[in-house]
Amino acid sequence: MMQCRGCGSTATDRVLDLGRVPAADHFPLASTHVAPDEACHPLAMELCRDCGLAQLAEDDTMTQEPRGVEPQALKDQAATAIHTLDEAGWLRGDTVLEFGSPHGGSWLPLLAERGYRPPTCDEPASLVLDCFGIMHDPDQRSAFRLRARTTSGAGVLLLQFHSLATIVERGQWNALRHGHFAYYSLTSLRRILLDAGMHVANAWEFDLYGGTVLVAARHGPGPSPSATLRRILDDESALGVDVCGEVGRLQRAADRHAVSLRHWLESMAGRNQRVYAYGAASRAVALLHRAEIDRHLLPGVADSSVSKLGRRMPGTDIPIISPVQLLAADPDRVLLTVPDLLPEVRRQFPTLAGRWVLDEDLRACPDLGRSSRNHAIVEGPGSCVRR
């Protein structure tokens, strides 16, 4: 029986089970063969009935992800968020402590421009920041209490997270991955922060990853939720983010997505249309494995991270190639595994205009569930191709 990482309850339900998959952060050398036991790591999500936290059931992986390149979309969102906080009067005090994410990126340079400095020794900070970092801690209760302790009495704790409401509503089942131990809704976050002696004072929503939430938390029980907080909470309640049956829709989304992707790739191959992918992201690992995709259907995945070049996608023989190699291959379509990269890759690779296909759009195209003999994608309004 699993114990909730956030509140310690044993009342948890399995809402998504992907079976045994490759480790999401281990990219073997392209020269190595796919080992029979490479896809041997269980990957499942549990939902706590008491605090509502969605969480990684277990993680037996011991690998370290090669450092990726921070997307421009993440940099732009950080600048927008800081400007929003500044305008709203939430950048208070003069010291800042950041709990970083292993995926890279930092708000510290932007905050330094506004006069913030690191705290000295054990001094609590007037501003504590965690942007997609806390989800990587297996002991969620301790992680939240640590961030509360390092926030000064009158200080502000800023937490940004990929919303569970977005994940459920948009069927983003492959947000589940090894090393990501928690998936928050505002509903669950309020409960866990209250246990750490803090309350959510305000919140802002951004389009990153389809929907992220930035919250400002302060010490104490706090007043009644603001209109903005109440709206988000009401939306989450209507969606059922703490209800097993509703979050369990992710299982059906995973099954449909894998079938749709394989049917589309088979259809393209049957028409002699060559498809490559862009973005050797962790979210693509479980998808390619579940859909049983190999280099015959997808000859390569391009990525701008130098540390991933010369390697292959986990659990398959698909090599990771450079953007230069992608352009040289001159594919008919390019499957973009991270939709937020679209504006960036459009600017960088103008010769690929009209060939981008968003992975999330494949889930939305109604024909993808049909036999590959009948399926065809055409460019134009409503199609899956992004110009």
mmCIF file of C-alpha atoms in Angstrom:
data_model
loop_
_atom_site.group_PDB
_atom_site.id
_atom_site.type_symbol
_atom_site.label_atom_id
_atom_site.label_comp_id
_atom_site.label_asym_id
_atom_site.label_seq_id
_atom_site.Cartn_x
_atom_site.Cartn_y
_atom_site.Cartn_z
ATOM 1 C CA MET A 1 0.000 0.000 0.000
ATOM 2 C CA MET A 2 1.391 3.361 -1.024
ATOM 3 C CA GLN A 3 1.770 6.266 1.384
ATOM 4 C CA CYS A 4 0.930 9.677 -0.057
ATOM 5 C CA ARG A 5 4.043 11.770 -0.625
ATOM 6 C CA GLY A 6 2.186 14.923 0.382
ATOM 7 C CA CYS A 7 0.142 14.072 3.472
ATOM 8 C CA GLY A 8 1.162 10.548 4.485
ATOM 9 C CA SER A 9 -2.294 9.027 3.915
ATOM 10 C CA THR A 10 -2.563 5.466 2.646
ATOM 11 C CA ALA A 11 -5.860 6.218 0.887
ATOM 12 C CA THR A 12 -4.557 6.372 -2.676
ATOM 13 C CA ASP A 13 -5.957 5.074 -5.960
ATOM 14 C CA ARG A 14 -4.136 4.171 -9.151
ATOM 15 C CA VAL A 15 -5.380 6.415 -11.957
ATOM 16 C CA LEU A 16 -2.798 5.767 -14.684
ATOM 17 C CA ASP A 17 -0.644 2.705 -15.230
ATOM 18 C CA LEU A 18 1.751 2.578 -18.186
ATOM 19 C CA GLY A 19 3.263 -0.752 -17.202
ATOM 20 C CA ARG A 20 7.013 -1.132 -17.636
ATOM 21 C CA VAL A 21 8.734 1.508 -19.715
ATOM 22 C CA PRO A 22 12.284 2.748 -20.346
ATOM 23 C CA ALA A 23 13.827 5.219 -17.904
ATOM 24 C CA ALA A 24 12.843 8.683 -19.099
ATOM 25 C CA ASP A 25 16.212 10.243 -18.370
ATOM 26 C CA HIS A 26 18.609 7.597 -19.669
ATOM 27 C CA PHE A 27 19.593 8.123 -23.306
ATOM 28 C CA PRO A 28 21.872 5.233 -24.384
ATOM 29 C CA LEU A 29 24.578 5.664 -26.990
ATOM 30 C CA ALA A 30 23.206 5.254 -30.489
ATOM 31 C CA SER A 31 25.831 2.582 -31.160
ATOM 32 C CA THR A 32 24.333 0.256 -28.534
ATOM 33 C CA HIS A 33 21.609 -2.289 -29.203
ATOM 34 C CA VAL A 34 18.268 -2.027 -27.434
ATOM 35 C CA ALA A 35 18.566 -4.391 -24.484
ATOM 36 C CA PRO A 36 15.629 -6.735 -23.760
ATOM 37 C CA ASP A 37 15.381 -5.389 -20.210
ATOM 38 C CA GLU A 38 15.679 -1.700 -21.154
ATOM 39 C CA ALA A 39 11.956 -1.182 -20.685
ATOM 40 C CA CYS A 40 11.738 -2.625 -17.191
ATOM 41 C CA HIS A 41 10.781 0.337 -15.011
ATOM 42 C CA PRO A 42 7.206 0.593 -13.676
ATOM 43 C CA LEU A 43 5.486 3.906 -14.355
ATOM 44 C CA ALA A 44 2.171 4.700 -12.705
ATOM 45 C CA MET A 45 0.273 7.580 -11.104
ATOM 46 C CA GLU A 46 -1.607 7.466 -7.811
ATOM 47 C CA LEU A 47 -4.178 9.976 -6.568
ATOM 48 C CA CYS A 48 -4.572 10.670 -2.859
ATOM 49 C CA ARG A 49 -8.183 10.673 -1.660
ATOM 50 C CA ASP A 50 -7.313 12.886 1.318
ATOM 51 C CA CYS A 51 -5.161 15.736 -0.060
ATOM 52 C CA GLY A 52 -5.816 15.248 -3.783
ATOM 53 C CA LEU A 53 -2.150 15.039 -4.771
ATOM 54 C CA ALA A 54 -1.445 13.137 -7.998
ATOM 55 C CA GLN A 55 1.931 11.467 -7.699
ATOM 56 C CA LEU A 56 4.426 9.002 -9.113
ATOM 57 C CA ALA A 57 3.712 5.612 -7.580
ATOM 58 C CA GLU A 58 7.340 4.451 -7.546
ATOM 59 C CA ASP A 59 10.662 5.146 -9.217
ATOM 60 C CA ASP A 60 13.398 2.540 -9.419
ATOM 61 C CA THR A 61 15.512 4.478 -11.930
ATOM 62 C CA MET A 62 18.973 5.687 -10.973
ATOM 63 C CA THR A 63 19.956 7.602 -14.097
ATOM 64 C CA GLN A 64 20.765 11.246 -14.702
ATOM 65 C CA GLU A 65 19.292 13.138 -17.609
ATOM 66 C CA PRO A 66 21.719 14.795 -20.043
ATOM 67 C CA ARG A 67 21.378 18.550 -19.706
ATOM 68 C CA GLY A 68 18.860 19.981 -22.141
ATOM 69 C CA VAL A 69 18.668 23.440 -23.636
ATOM 70 C CA GLU A 70 16.197 25.781 -21.952
ATOM 71 C CA PRO A 71 13.452 26.581 -24.479
ATOM 72 C CA GLN A 72 12.911 30.207 -25.391
ATOM 73 C CA ALA A 73 9.271 29.781 -24.366
ATOM 74 C CA LEU A 74 10.389 29.104 -20.787
ATOM 75 C CA LYS A 75 12.668 32.152 -20.783
ATOM 76 C CA ASP A 76 9.910 34.356 -22.149
ATOM 77 C CA GLN A 77 7.430 33.070 -19.598
ATOM 78 C CA ALA A 78 9.836 33.792 -16.729
ATOM 79 C CA ALA A 79 10.215 37.392 -17.875
ATOM 80 C CA THR A 80 6.438 37.757 -18.229
ATOM 81 C CA ALA A 81 5.826 36.262 -14.793
ATOM 82 C CA ILE A 82 8.315 38.553 -13.073
ATOM 83 C CA HIS A 83 6.822 41.588 -14.784
ATOM 84 C CA THR A 84 3.342 40.471 -13.697
ATOM 85 C CA LEU A 85 4.478 39.960 -10.099
ATOM 86 C CA ASP A 86 6.218 43.324 -10.051
ATOM 87 C CA GLU A 87 3.159 45.125 -11.393
ATOM 88 C CA ALA A 88 0.959 43.412 -8.807
ATOM 89 C CA GLY A 89 3.298 44.348 -5.944
ATOM 90 C CA TRP A 90 4.425 40.839 -5.041
ATOM 91 C CA LEU A 91 8.178 41.362 -5.432
ATOM 92 C CA ARG A 92 8.843 42.340 -1.830
ATOM 93 C CA GLY A 93 12.021 42.551 0.213
ATOM 94 C CA ASP A 94 15.569 42.333 -1.125
ATOM 95 C CA THR A 95 16.750 38.728 -0.696
ATOM 96 C CA VAL A 96 15.925 35.762 -2.898
ATOM 97 C CA LEU A 97 16.516 32.020 -2.626
ATOM 98 C CA GLU A 98 15.794 29.793 -5.611
ATOM 99 C CA PHE A 99 15.139 26.065 -5.505
ATOM 100 C CA GLY A 100 16.165 25.182 -9.035
ATOM 101 C CA SER A 101 14.878 22.581 -11.437
ATOM 102 C CA PRO A 102 17.217 19.855 -12.764
ATOM 103 C CA HIS A 103 15.970 20.822 -16.231
ATOM 104 C CA GLY A 104 17.799 24.140 -15.945
ATOM 105 C CA GLY A 105 16.671 27.715 -16.212
ATOM 106 C CA SER A 106 16.713 30.372 -13.500
ATOM 107 C CA TRP A 107 14.891 33.557 -12.578
ATOM 108 C CA LEU A 108 17.808 34.850 -10.519
ATOM 109 C CA PRO A 109 19.418 37.029 -13.223
ATOM 110 C CA LEU A 110 16.108 38.775 -13.842
ATOM 111 C CA LEU A 111 15.571 39.309 -10.121
ATOM 112 C CA ALA A 112 19.145 40.542 -9.642
ATOM 113 C CA GLU A 113 18.324 43.317 -12.099
ATOM 114 C CA ARG A 114 15.655 44.394 -9.617
ATOM 115 C CA GLY A 115 18.085 44.549 -6.721
ATOM 116 C CA TYR A 116 17.624 41.102 -5.188
ATOM 117 C CA ARG A 117 20.598 39.392 -3.519
ATOM 118 C CA PRO A 118 21.143 35.946 -1.971
ATOM 119 C CA PRO A 119 20.442 35.652 1.780
ATOM 120 C CA THR A 120 23.419 35.303 4.130
ATOM 121 C CA CYS A 121 24.067 31.984 5.900
ATOM 122 C CA ASP A 122 20.868 30.733 7.561
ATOM 123 C CA GLU A 123 18.959 33.951 6.980
ATOM 124 C CA PRO A 124 15.443 33.268 5.635
ATOM 125 C CA ALA A 125 14.751 34.961 2.330
ATOM 126 C CA SER A 126 12.093 37.562 1.677
ATOM 127 C CA LEU A 127 11.420 35.868 -1.664
ATOM 128 C CA VAL A 128 11.695 32.088 -2.163
ATOM 129 C CA LEU A 129 11.256 30.800 -5.691
ATOM 130 C CA ASP A 130 10.546 27.340 -7.050
ATOM 131 C CA CYS A 131 9.785 27.043 -10.762
ATOM 132 C CA PHE A 132 9.072 23.371 -11.648
ATOM 133 C CA GLY A 133 11.634 22.246 -9.060
ATOM 134 C CA ILE A 134 9.675 20.858 -6.118
ATOM 135 C CA MET A 135 8.011 18.136 -8.178
ATOM 136 C CA HIS A 136 11.396 16.383 -8.379
ATOM 137 C CA ASP A 137 11.500 15.698 -4.607
ATOM 138 C CA PRO A 138 10.185 12.240 -3.616
ATOM 139 C CA ASP A 139 9.355 13.470 -0.078
ATOM 140 C CA GLN A 140 6.826 16.165 -0.887
ATOM 141 C CA ARG A 141 5.821 16.928 2.705
ATOM 142 C CA SER A 142 9.439 17.612 3.724
ATOM 143 C CA ALA A 143 10.094 19.614 0.558
ATOM 144 C CA PHE A 144 7.212 21.995 1.238
ATOM 145 C CA ARG A 145 8.186 22.397 4.883
ATOM 146 C CA LEU A 146 11.751 23.225 3.862
ATOM 147 C CA ARG A 147 10.583 25.969 1.521
ATOM 148 C CA ALA A 148 8.321 27.333 4.245
ATOM 149 C CA ARG A 149 11.220 27.441 6.718
ATOM 150 C CA THR A 150 13.452 29.328 4.304
ATOM 151 C CA THR A 151 10.772 31.980 3.681
ATOM 152 C CA SER A 152 10.940 34.898 6.134
ATOM 153 C CA GLY A 153 7.954 35.674 8.340
ATOM 154 C CA ALA A 154 6.718 38.452 6.062
ATOM 155 C CA GLY A 155 8.155 36.858 2.932
ATOM 156 C CA VAL A 156 6.602 35.302 -0.160
ATOM 157 C CA LEU A 157 7.009 31.787 -1.525
ATOM 158 C CA LEU A 158 6.492 31.575 -5.298
ATOM 159 C CA LEU A 159 5.688 28.186 -6.801
ATOM 160 C CA GLN A 160 5.070 27.502 -10.468
ATOM 161 C CA PHE A 161 3.682 24.169 -11.643
ATOM 162 C CA HIS A 162 2.197 22.425 -14.656
ATOM 163 C CA SER A 163 -1.450 22.221 -13.684
ATOM 164 C CA LEU A 164 -3.035 18.817 -13.142
ATOM 165 C CA ALA A 165 -6.237 20.358 -14.497
ATOM 166 C CA THR A 166 -4.441 20.997 -17.789
ATOM 167 C CA ILE A 167 -2.959 17.497 -17.816
ATOM 168 C CA VAL A 168 -6.378 15.892 -17.332
ATOM 169 C CA GLU A 169 -8.384 18.208 -19.580
ATOM 170 C CA ARG A 170 -5.940 17.987 -22.488
ATOM 171 C CA GLY A 171 -5.083 14.316 -22.040
ATOM 172 C CA GLN A 172 -1.388 15.013 -21.385
ATOM 173 C CA TRP A 173 -0.830 11.544 -19.936
ATOM 174 C CA ASN A 174 2.846 11.513 -20.915
ATOM 175 C CA ALA A 175 3.547 14.332 -18.473
ATOM 176 C CA LEU A 176 3.963 11.343 -16.140
ATOM 177 C CA ARG A 177 7.612 10.373 -16.048
ATOM 178 C CA HIS A 178 10.307 9.044 -13.775
ATOM 179 C CA GLY A 179 11.816 11.683 -11.517
ATOM 180 C CA HIS A 180 8.602 13.762 -11.486
ATOM 181 C CA PHE A 181 7.089 12.762 -8.170
ATOM 182 C CA ALA A 182 4.103 15.126 -7.934
ATOM 183 C CA TYR A 183 1.472 16.705 -10.201
ATOM 184 C CA TYR A 184 -0.357 19.571 -8.542
ATOM 185 C CA SER A 185 -3.755 21.126 -8.732
ATOM 186 C CA LEU A 186 -4.392 24.342 -6.838
ATOM 187 C CA THR A 187 -6.773 22.251 -4.742
ATOM 188 C CA SER A 188 -4.064 19.860 -3.563
ATOM 189 C CA LEU A 189 -1.404 22.567 -3.301
ATOM 190 C CA ARG A 190 -3.505 24.590 -0.851
ATOM 191 C CA ARG A 191 -3.880 21.561 1.410
ATOM 192 C CA ILE A 192 -0.188 20.677 1.365
ATOM 193 C CA LEU A 193 0.901 24.285 1.964
ATOM 194 C CA LEU A 194 -1.508 24.544 4.889
ATOM 195 C CA ASP A 195 0.234 21.544 6.441
ATOM 196 C CA ALA A 196 3.512 23.495 6.060
ATOM 197 C CA GLY A 197 2.011 26.532 7.810
ATOM 198 C CA MET A 198 1.369 28.640 4.713
ATOM 199 C CA HIS A 199 -1.599 29.709 2.605
ATOM 200 C CA VAL A 200 -2.018 30.528 -1.064
ATOM 201 C CA ALA A 201 -2.495 34.287 -1.231
ATOM 202 C CA ASN A 202 -2.716 34.770 -4.984
ATOM 203 C CA ALA A 203 -2.366 32.917 -8.271
ATOM 204 C CA TRP A 204 -1.756 33.622 -11.951
ATOM 205 C CA GLU A 205 -2.274 31.396 -14.987
ATOM 206 C CA PHE A 206 0.023 31.121 -18.021
ATOM 207 C CA ASP A 207 -0.175 29.244 -21.323
ATOM 208 C CA LEU A 208 3.147 27.412 -20.909
ATOM 209 C CA TYR A 209 2.780 23.614 -21.364
ATOM 210 C CA GLY A 210 -0.883 24.185 -22.160
ATOM 211 C CA GLY A 211 -1.584 25.655 -18.726
ATOM 212 C CA THR A 212 0.644 26.439 -15.765
ATOM 213 C CA VAL A 213 -0.153 28.158 -12.492
ATOM 214 C CA LEU A 214 2.076 30.452 -10.455
ATOM 215 C CA VAL A 215 1.082 30.880 -6.812
ATOM 216 C CA ALA A 216 2.235 33.291 -4.124
ATOM 217 C CA ALA A 217 2.103 31.767 -0.643
ATOM 218 C CA ARG A 218 2.561 33.418 2.736
ATOM 219 C CA HIS A 219 2.836 32.252 6.333
ATOM 220 C CA GLY A 220 -0.291 31.762 8.401
ATOM 221 C CA PRO A 221 -3.800 30.452 7.712
ATOM 222 C CA GLY A 222 -4.777 33.365 5.458
ATOM 223 C CA PRO A 223 -8.107 34.949 4.572
ATOM 224 C CA SER A 224 -10.828 33.490 2.368
ATOM 225 C CA PRO A 225 -9.710 32.806 -1.226
ATOM 226 C CA SER A 226 -9.716 35.753 -3.619
ATOM 227 C CA ALA A 227 -11.997 35.825 -6.655
ATOM 228 C CA THR A 228 -9.161 34.540 -8.871
ATOM 229 C CA LEU A 229 -8.345 31.674 -6.534
ATOM 230 C CA ARG A 230 -12.000 30.769 -6.161
ATOM 231 C CA ARG A 231 -12.468 30.687 -9.940
ATOM 232 C CA ILE A 232 -9.523 28.331 -10.418
ATOM 233 C CA LEU A 233 -10.724 26.129 -7.565
ATOM 234 C CA ASP A 234 -14.252 26.046 -8.970
ATOM 235 C CA ASP A 235 -12.912 25.090 -12.417
ATOM 236 C CA GLU A 236 -10.848 22.302 -10.859
ATOM 237 C CA SER A 237 -13.861 21.063 -8.894
ATOM 238 C CA ALA A 238 -15.970 20.954 -12.049
ATOM 239 C CA LEU A 239 -13.212 18.998 -13.814
ATOM 240 C CA GLY A 240 -12.795 16.587 -10.887
ATOM 241 C CA VAL A 241 -9.042 16.935 -10.329
ATOM 242 C CA ASP A 242 -9.301 15.105 -6.997
ATOM 243 C CA VAL A 243 -11.705 12.415 -8.219
ATOM 244 C CA CYS A 244 -10.239 9.059 -9.197
ATOM 245 C CA GLY A 245 -12.662 8.434 -12.058
ATOM 246 C CA GLU A 246 -12.020 11.815 -13.657
ATOM 247 C CA VAL A 247 -8.213 11.770 -13.405
ATOM 248 C CA GLY A 248 -8.422 8.175 -14.616
ATOM 249 C CA ARG A 249 -9.390 9.545 -18.030
ATOM 250 C CA LEU A 250 -5.640 9.778 -18.581
ATOM 251 C CA GLN A 251 -5.504 5.991 -19.001
ATOM 252 C CA ARG A 252 -7.874 6.138 -21.957
ATOM 253 C CA ALA A 253 -5.978 9.116 -23.369
ATOM 254 C CA ALA A 254 -2.730 7.110 -23.241
ATOM 255 C CA ASP A 255 -4.261 4.171 -25.074
ATOM 256 C CA ARG A 256 -5.819 6.333 -27.804
ATOM 257 C CA HIS A 257 -2.703 8.473 -28.264
ATOM 258 C CA ALA A 258 -0.392 5.521 -28.844
ATOM 259 C CA VAL A 259 -2.751 3.977 -31.408
ATOM 260 C CA SER A 260 -3.256 7.294 -33.201
ATOM 261 C CA LEU A 261 0.455 8.011 -33.475
ATOM 262 C CA ARG A 262 1.265 4.596 -34.875
ATOM 263 C CA HIS A 263 -1.610 4.721 -37.373
ATOM 264 C CA TRP A 264 -0.505 8.131 -38.592
ATOM 265 C CA LEU A 265 3.138 7.102 -39.008
ATOM 266 C CA GLU A 266 2.111 3.918 -40.825
ATOM 267 C CA SER A 267 -0.143 5.962 -43.081
ATOM 268 C CA MET A 268 2.649 8.393 -43.893
ATOM 269 C CA ALA A 269 5.090 5.548 -44.589
ATOM 270 C CA GLY A 270 2.514 3.883 -46.848
ATOM 271 C CA ARG A 271 2.405 7.067 -48.916
ATOM 272 C CA ASN A 272 6.229 7.318 -49.008
ATOM 273 C CA GLN A 273 6.115 10.407 -46.774
ATOM 274 C CA ARG A 274 9.139 10.594 -44.466
ATOM 275 C CA VAL A 275 8.506 11.784 -40.901
ATOM 276 C CA TYR A 276 11.164 12.878 -38.436
ATOM 277 C CA ALA A 277 10.618 14.302 -34.958
ATOM 278 C CA TYR A 278 11.973 17.291 -33.095
ATOM 279 C CA GLY A 279 12.489 17.303 -29.333
ATOM 280 C CA ALA A 280 14.148 14.374 -27.552
ATOM 281 C CA ALA A 281 12.070 15.201 -24.504
ATOM 282 C CA SER A 282 11.293 12.889 -21.617
ATOM 283 C CA ARG A 283 7.577 13.033 -22.464
ATOM 284 C CA ALA A 284 8.330 11.356 -25.812
ATOM 285 C CA VAL A 285 9.930 8.299 -24.199
ATOM 286 C CA ALA A 286 6.777 6.599 -22.925
ATOM 287 C CA LEU A 287 4.835 7.585 -26.054
ATOM 288 C CA LEU A 288 7.310 6.045 -28.512
ATOM 289 C CA HIS A 289 7.565 2.925 -26.366
ATOM 290 C CA ARG A 290 3.808 2.531 -25.937
ATOM 291 C CA ALA A 291 3.199 3.040 -29.658
ATOM 292 C CA GLU A 292 6.042 0.604 -30.507
ATOM 293 C CA ILE A 293 7.770 3.047 -32.821
ATOM 294 C CA ASP A 294 11.224 2.289 -34.254
ATOM 295 C CA ARG A 295 13.501 3.939 -36.805
ATOM 296 C CA HIS A 296 11.610 2.358 -39.705
ATOM 297 C CA LEU A 297 8.663 4.640 -38.953
ATOM 298 C CA LEU A 298 10.628 7.496 -37.389
ATOM 299 C CA PRO A 299 14.241 7.640 -38.671
ATOM 300 C CA GLY A 300 15.417 10.277 -36.204
ATOM 301 C CA VAL A 301 14.561 12.734 -33.432
ATOM 302 C CA ALA A 302 16.366 16.066 -33.676
ATOM 303 C CA ASP A 303 17.364 17.998 -30.577
ATOM 304 C CA SER A 304 19.427 21.110 -29.884
ATOM 305 C CA SER A 305 21.044 19.616 -26.765
ATOM 306 C CA VAL A 306 24.640 18.719 -27.616
ATOM 307 C CA SER A 307 24.734 16.251 -24.714
ATOM 308 C CA LYS A 308 22.023 14.124 -26.346
ATOM 309 C CA LEU A 309 23.637 13.892 -29.778
ATOM 310 C CA GLY A 310 25.079 10.505 -30.660
ATOM 311 C CA ARG A 311 22.522 8.856 -28.404
ATOM 312 C CA ARG A 312 19.165 7.228 -29.052
ATOM 313 C CA MET A 313 15.708 7.432 -27.572
ATOM 314 C CA PRO A 314 15.335 5.067 -24.593
ATOM 315 C CA GLY A 315 13.830 1.689 -25.403
ATOM 316 C CA THR A 316 14.062 2.099 -29.168
ATOM 317 C CA ASP A 317 16.656 2.319 -31.934
ATOM 318 C CA ILE A 318 15.617 5.834 -33.021
ATOM 319 C CA PRO A 319 18.769 8.005 -33.061
ATOM 320 C CA ILE A 320 18.921 11.552 -31.720
ATOM 321 C CA ILE A 321 20.270 13.821 -34.408
ATOM 322 C CA SER A 322 21.278 17.462 -34.687
ATOM 323 C CA PRO A 323 19.087 20.172 -36.249
ATOM 324 C CA VAL A 324 21.618 20.339 -39.093
ATOM 325 C CA GLN A 325 21.051 16.641 -39.801
ATOM 326 C CA LEU A 326 17.300 17.185 -39.699
ATOM 327 C CA LEU A 327 17.497 19.911 -42.330
ATOM 328 C CA ALA A 328 19.748 17.741 -44.483
ATOM 329 C CA ALA A 329 17.227 14.884 -44.300
ATOM 330 C CA ASP A 330 14.564 17.219 -45.743
ATOM 331 C CA PRO A 331 11.598 15.320 -44.245
ATOM 332 C CA ASP A 332 8.016 15.650 -45.466
ATOM 333 C CA ARG A 333 6.724 16.154 -41.927
ATOM 334 C CA VAL A 334 8.322 16.943 -38.565
ATOM 335 C CA LEU A 335 6.544 15.746 -35.444
ATOM 336 C CA LEU A 336 7.063 18.331 -32.682
ATOM 337 C CA THR A 337 7.007 16.543 -29.319
ATOM 338 C CA VAL A 338 7.010 19.795 -27.285
ATOM 339 C CA PRO A 339 4.335 22.156 -28.659
ATOM 340 C CA ASP A 340 5.740 25.180 -26.787
ATOM 341 C CA LEU A 341 8.763 25.034 -29.099
ATOM 342 C CA LEU A 342 6.702 25.860 -32.194
ATOM 343 C CA PRO A 343 7.366 29.646 -32.347
ATOM 344 C CA GLU A 344 11.052 29.033 -31.676
ATOM 345 C CA VAL A 345 11.570 26.331 -34.327
ATOM 346 C CA ARG A 346 9.563 28.290 -36.869
ATOM 347 C CA ARG A 347 12.029 31.152 -36.527
ATOM 348 C CA GLN A 348 15.089 28.906 -36.511
ATOM 349 C CA PHE A 349 14.117 26.638 -39.409
ATOM 350 C CA PRO A 350 12.090 28.613 -41.968
ATOM 351 C CA THR A 351 12.713 25.979 -44.657
ATOM 352 C CA LEU A 352 10.499 23.572 -42.671
ATOM 353 C CA ALA A 353 7.468 25.870 -42.884
ATOM 354 C CA GLY A 354 4.260 23.925 -43.456
ATOM 355 C CA ARG A 355 5.752 20.634 -42.263
ATOM 356 C CA TRP A 356 5.311 20.889 -38.484
ATOM 357 C CA VAL A 357 2.891 18.483 -36.857
ATOM 358 C CA LEU A 358 2.173 18.961 -33.162
ATOM 359 C CA ASP A 359 2.027 15.817 -31.103
ATOM 360 C CA GLU A 360 -0.946 17.238 -29.182
ATOM 361 C CA ASP A 361 -2.818 17.828 -32.446
ATOM 362 C CA LEU A 362 -2.499 14.166 -33.352
ATOM 363 C CA ARG A 363 -4.609 13.419 -30.292
ATOM 364 C CA ALA A 364 -7.253 15.841 -31.560
ATOM 365 C CA CYS A 365 -7.466 14.744 -35.216
ATOM 366 C CA PRO A 366 -10.589 12.542 -35.420
ATOM 367 C CA ASP A 367 -9.379 10.391 -38.324
ATOM 368 C CA LEU A 368 -6.404 9.068 -36.380
ATOM 369 C CA GLY A 369 -8.446 6.403 -34.633
ATOM 370 C CA ARG A 370 -9.414 4.822 -37.944
ATOM 371 C CA SER A 371 -7.531 2.301 -40.016
ATOM 372 C CA SER A 372 -4.339 3.698 -41.475
ATOM 373 C CA ARG A 373 -5.629 2.730 -44.955
ATOM 374 C CA ASN A 374 -8.286 5.419 -44.672
ATOM 375 C CA HIS A 375 -6.275 8.089 -42.927
ATOM 376 C CA ALA A 376 -4.683 11.046 -44.638
ATOM 377 C CA ILE A 377 -3.579 14.447 -43.364
ATOM 378 C CA VAL A 378 -3.995 17.404 -45.623
ATOM 379 C CA GLU A 379 -2.732 20.904 -45.080
ATOM 380 C CA GLY A 380 -5.233 23.638 -44.524
ATOM 381 C CA PRO A 381 -7.622 24.964 -41.878
ATOM 382 C CA GLY A 382 -8.318 22.396 -39.188
ATOM 383 C CA SER A 383 -5.532 20.071 -40.271
ATOM 384 C CA CYS A 384 -2.785 18.772 -38.032
ATOM 385 C CA VAL A 385 -0.054 20.528 -39.980
ATOM 386 C CA ARG A 386 1.229 23.805 -38.504
ATOM 387 C CA ARG A 387 2.552 26.380 -40.939
#
